[in-house]
CSV table of C-alpha atoms in Angstrom, one decimal:
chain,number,residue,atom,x,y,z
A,22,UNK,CA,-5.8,-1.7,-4.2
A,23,UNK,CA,-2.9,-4.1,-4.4
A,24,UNK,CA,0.5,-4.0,-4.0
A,25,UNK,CA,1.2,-4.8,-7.9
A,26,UNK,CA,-0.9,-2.8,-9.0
A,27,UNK,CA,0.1,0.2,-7.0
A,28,UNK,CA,3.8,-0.5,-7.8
A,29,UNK,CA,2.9,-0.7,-11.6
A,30,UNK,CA,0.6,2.4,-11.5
A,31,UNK,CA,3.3,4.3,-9.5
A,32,UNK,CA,6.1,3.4,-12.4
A,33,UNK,CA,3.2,3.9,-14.6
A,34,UNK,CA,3.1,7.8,-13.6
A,35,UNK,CA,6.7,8.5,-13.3
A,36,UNK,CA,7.0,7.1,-16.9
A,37,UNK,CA,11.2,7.0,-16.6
A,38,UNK,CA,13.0,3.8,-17.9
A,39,UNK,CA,15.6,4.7,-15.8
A,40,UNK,CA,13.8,5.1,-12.4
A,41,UNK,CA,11.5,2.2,-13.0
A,42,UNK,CA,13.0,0.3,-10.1
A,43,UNK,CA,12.6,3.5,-7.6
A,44,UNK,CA,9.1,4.0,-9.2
A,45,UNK,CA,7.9,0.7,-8.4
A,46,UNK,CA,9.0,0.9,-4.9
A,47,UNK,CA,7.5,4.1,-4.0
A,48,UNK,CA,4.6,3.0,-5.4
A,49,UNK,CA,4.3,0.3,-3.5
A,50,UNK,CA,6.1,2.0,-0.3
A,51,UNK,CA,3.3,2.6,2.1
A,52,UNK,CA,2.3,-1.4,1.8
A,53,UNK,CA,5.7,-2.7,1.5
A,54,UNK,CA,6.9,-0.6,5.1
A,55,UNK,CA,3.8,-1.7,6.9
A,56,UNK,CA,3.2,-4.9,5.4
A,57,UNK,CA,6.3,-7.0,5.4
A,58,UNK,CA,6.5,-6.6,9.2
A,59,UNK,CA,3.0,-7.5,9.5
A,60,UNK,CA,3.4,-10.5,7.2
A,61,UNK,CA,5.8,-12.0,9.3
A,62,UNK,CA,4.6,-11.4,12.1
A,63,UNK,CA,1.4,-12.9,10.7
A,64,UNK,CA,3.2,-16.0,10.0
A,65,UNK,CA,5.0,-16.2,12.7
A,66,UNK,CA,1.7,-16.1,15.1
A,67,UNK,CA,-0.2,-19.2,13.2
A,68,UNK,CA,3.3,-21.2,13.1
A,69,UNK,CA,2.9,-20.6,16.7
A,70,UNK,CA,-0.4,-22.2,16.2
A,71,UNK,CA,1.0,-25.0,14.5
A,72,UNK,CA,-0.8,-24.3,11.3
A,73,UNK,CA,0.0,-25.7,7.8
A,74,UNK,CA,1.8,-23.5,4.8
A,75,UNK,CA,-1.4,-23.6,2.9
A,76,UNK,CA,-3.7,-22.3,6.0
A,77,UNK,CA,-1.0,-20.2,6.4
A,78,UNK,CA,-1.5,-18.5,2.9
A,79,UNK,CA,-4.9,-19.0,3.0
A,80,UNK,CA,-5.2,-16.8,6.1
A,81,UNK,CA,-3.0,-14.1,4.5
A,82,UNK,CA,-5.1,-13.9,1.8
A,83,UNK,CA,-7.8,-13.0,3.7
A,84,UNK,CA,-8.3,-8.7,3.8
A,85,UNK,CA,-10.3,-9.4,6.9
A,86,UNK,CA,-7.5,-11.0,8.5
A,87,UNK,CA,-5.7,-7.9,9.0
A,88,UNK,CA,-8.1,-6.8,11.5
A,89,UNK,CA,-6.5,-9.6,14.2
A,90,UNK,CA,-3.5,-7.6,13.7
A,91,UNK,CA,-1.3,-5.7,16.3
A,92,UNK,CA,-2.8,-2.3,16.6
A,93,UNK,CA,0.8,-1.0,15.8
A,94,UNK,CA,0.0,-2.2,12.6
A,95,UNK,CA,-3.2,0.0,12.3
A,96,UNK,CA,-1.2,2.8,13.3
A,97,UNK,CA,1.8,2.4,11.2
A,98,UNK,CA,-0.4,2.2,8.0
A,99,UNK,CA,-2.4,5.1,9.0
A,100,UNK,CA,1.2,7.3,9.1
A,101,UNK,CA,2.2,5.5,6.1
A,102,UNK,CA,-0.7,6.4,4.1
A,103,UNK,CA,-1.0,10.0,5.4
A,104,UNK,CA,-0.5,13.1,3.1
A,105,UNK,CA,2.2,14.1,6.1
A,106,UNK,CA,3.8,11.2,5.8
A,107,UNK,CA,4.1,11.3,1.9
A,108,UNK,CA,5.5,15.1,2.4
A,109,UNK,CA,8.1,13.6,4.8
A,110,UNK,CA,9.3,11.0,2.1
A,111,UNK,CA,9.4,13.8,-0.4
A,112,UNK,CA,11.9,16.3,1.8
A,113,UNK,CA,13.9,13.2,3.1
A,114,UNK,CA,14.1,12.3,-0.7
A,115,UNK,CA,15.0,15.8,-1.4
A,116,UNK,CA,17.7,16.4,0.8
A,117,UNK,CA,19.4,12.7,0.1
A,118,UNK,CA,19.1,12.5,-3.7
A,119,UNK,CA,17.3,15.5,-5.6
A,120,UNK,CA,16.5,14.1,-9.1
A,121,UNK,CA,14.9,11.0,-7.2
A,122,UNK,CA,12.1,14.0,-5.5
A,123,UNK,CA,10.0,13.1,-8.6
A,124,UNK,CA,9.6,9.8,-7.1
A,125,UNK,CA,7.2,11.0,-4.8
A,126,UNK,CA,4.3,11.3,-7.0
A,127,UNK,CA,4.3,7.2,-7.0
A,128,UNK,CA,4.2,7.8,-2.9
A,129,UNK,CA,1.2,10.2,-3.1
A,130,UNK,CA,-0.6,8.5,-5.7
A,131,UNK,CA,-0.7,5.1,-4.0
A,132,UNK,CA,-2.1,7.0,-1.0
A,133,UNK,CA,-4.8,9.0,-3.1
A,134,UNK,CA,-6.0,6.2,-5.0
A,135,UNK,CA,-6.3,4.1,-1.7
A,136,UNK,CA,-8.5,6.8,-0.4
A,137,UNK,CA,-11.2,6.2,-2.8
A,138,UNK,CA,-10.9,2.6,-2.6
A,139,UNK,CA,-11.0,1.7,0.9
A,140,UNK,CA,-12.9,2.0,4.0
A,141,UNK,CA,-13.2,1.0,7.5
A,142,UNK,CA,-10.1,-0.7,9.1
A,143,UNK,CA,-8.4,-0.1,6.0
A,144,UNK,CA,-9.7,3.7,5.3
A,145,UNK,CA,-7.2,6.5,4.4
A,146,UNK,CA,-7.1,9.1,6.9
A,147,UNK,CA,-4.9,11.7,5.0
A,148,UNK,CA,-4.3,14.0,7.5
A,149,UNK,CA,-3.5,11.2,10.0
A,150,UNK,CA,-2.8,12.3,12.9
A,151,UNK,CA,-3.9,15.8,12.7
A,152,UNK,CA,-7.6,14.3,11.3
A,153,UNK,CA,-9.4,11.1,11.5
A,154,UNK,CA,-11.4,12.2,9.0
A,155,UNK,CA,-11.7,9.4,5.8
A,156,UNK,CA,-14.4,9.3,2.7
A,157,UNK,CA,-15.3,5.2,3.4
A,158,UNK,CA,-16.9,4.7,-0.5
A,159,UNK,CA,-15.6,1.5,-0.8
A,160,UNK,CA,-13.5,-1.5,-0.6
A,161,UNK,CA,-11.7,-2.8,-4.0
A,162,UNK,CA,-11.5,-6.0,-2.5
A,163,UNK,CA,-15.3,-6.3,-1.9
A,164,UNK,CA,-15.7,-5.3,-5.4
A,165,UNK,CA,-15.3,-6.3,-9.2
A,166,UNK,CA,-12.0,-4.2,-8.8
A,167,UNK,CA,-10.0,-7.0,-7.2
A,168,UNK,CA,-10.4,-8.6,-10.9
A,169,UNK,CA,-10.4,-5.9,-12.6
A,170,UNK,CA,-7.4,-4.2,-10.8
A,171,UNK,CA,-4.5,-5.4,-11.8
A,172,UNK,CA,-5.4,-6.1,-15.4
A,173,UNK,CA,-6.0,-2.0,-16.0
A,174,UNK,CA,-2.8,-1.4,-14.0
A,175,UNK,CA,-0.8,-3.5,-16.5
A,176,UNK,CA,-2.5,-2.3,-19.1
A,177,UNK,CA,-1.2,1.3,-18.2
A,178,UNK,CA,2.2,0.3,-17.4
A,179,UNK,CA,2.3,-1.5,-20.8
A,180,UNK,CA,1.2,1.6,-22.8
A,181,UNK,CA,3.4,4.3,-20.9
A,182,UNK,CA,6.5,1.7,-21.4
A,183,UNK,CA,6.4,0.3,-24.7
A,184,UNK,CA,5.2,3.2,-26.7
């Protein structure tokens, strides 16, 4: 799923005016750790290549693209998106702010949802790295979801918001 739409779909579930701006970031958390490092890195390598800003974008759009990636990359978005990891968030959480440990629902959420909708490379292993185990249904991106998405995750962020 994508970044928007887990960050919408995590505020979505913590349904709090007043955390929305925490809620959106743990929803988003396990892409936004992993993939603003990877993003730049990304760019940085095909600068190095001397490509343009649009091939550059062009290439970043691209889910398949990800697989040229540093395998730390694979590996820091297999922690990220492990049930541990989400129970580490939630203690660290705990122990720095207490009224914010409801924001970890957003955390485990973005992880459970991603389970069911991707595979391969991009599979959830949530019991990484006690379990490579993952379900491999499908990817969103290969599907009608990547349209489809983002619309239904605004749609419930709209009706948990401005009832």
């Amino acid at each position: 799923m994508d970044i928007i739409s887990h960050a919408l779909l995590g505020a979505s579930i913590i349904a709090d005016k007043e955390l929305l701006l925490p809620a959106v970031i743990f929803g988003a958390g396990p892409d936004l750790i992993n993939g603003i490092p990877v993003h730049l890195y990304m760019v940085w390598k095909r600068k190095k290549e001397n490509k343009s800003w649009p091939e550059i974008f062009q290439i970043l759009k691209n889910p398949h693209e990800w697989k040229k990636a540093p395998t730390w990359t694979h590996t820091t978005y297999l922690y990220l998106h492990s049930f541990w990891f989400a129970l580490l968030v939630g203690v660290v959480t705990y122990f720095l702010y207490p009224p914010w440990l409801v924001l970890t629902k957003a955390w485990f959420l973005h992880i459970g949802l991603d389970f069911f909708l991707h595979r391969d490379w991009f599979g959830v292993k949530p019991f990484y790295p006690l379990s490579s185990w993952q379900l491999n249904l499908i990817n969103w991106f290969e599907t009608p979801l990547k349209y489809l998405g983002l619309p239904i995750s605004l749609l419930i962020f709209l009706l948990v918001y401005l009832r």
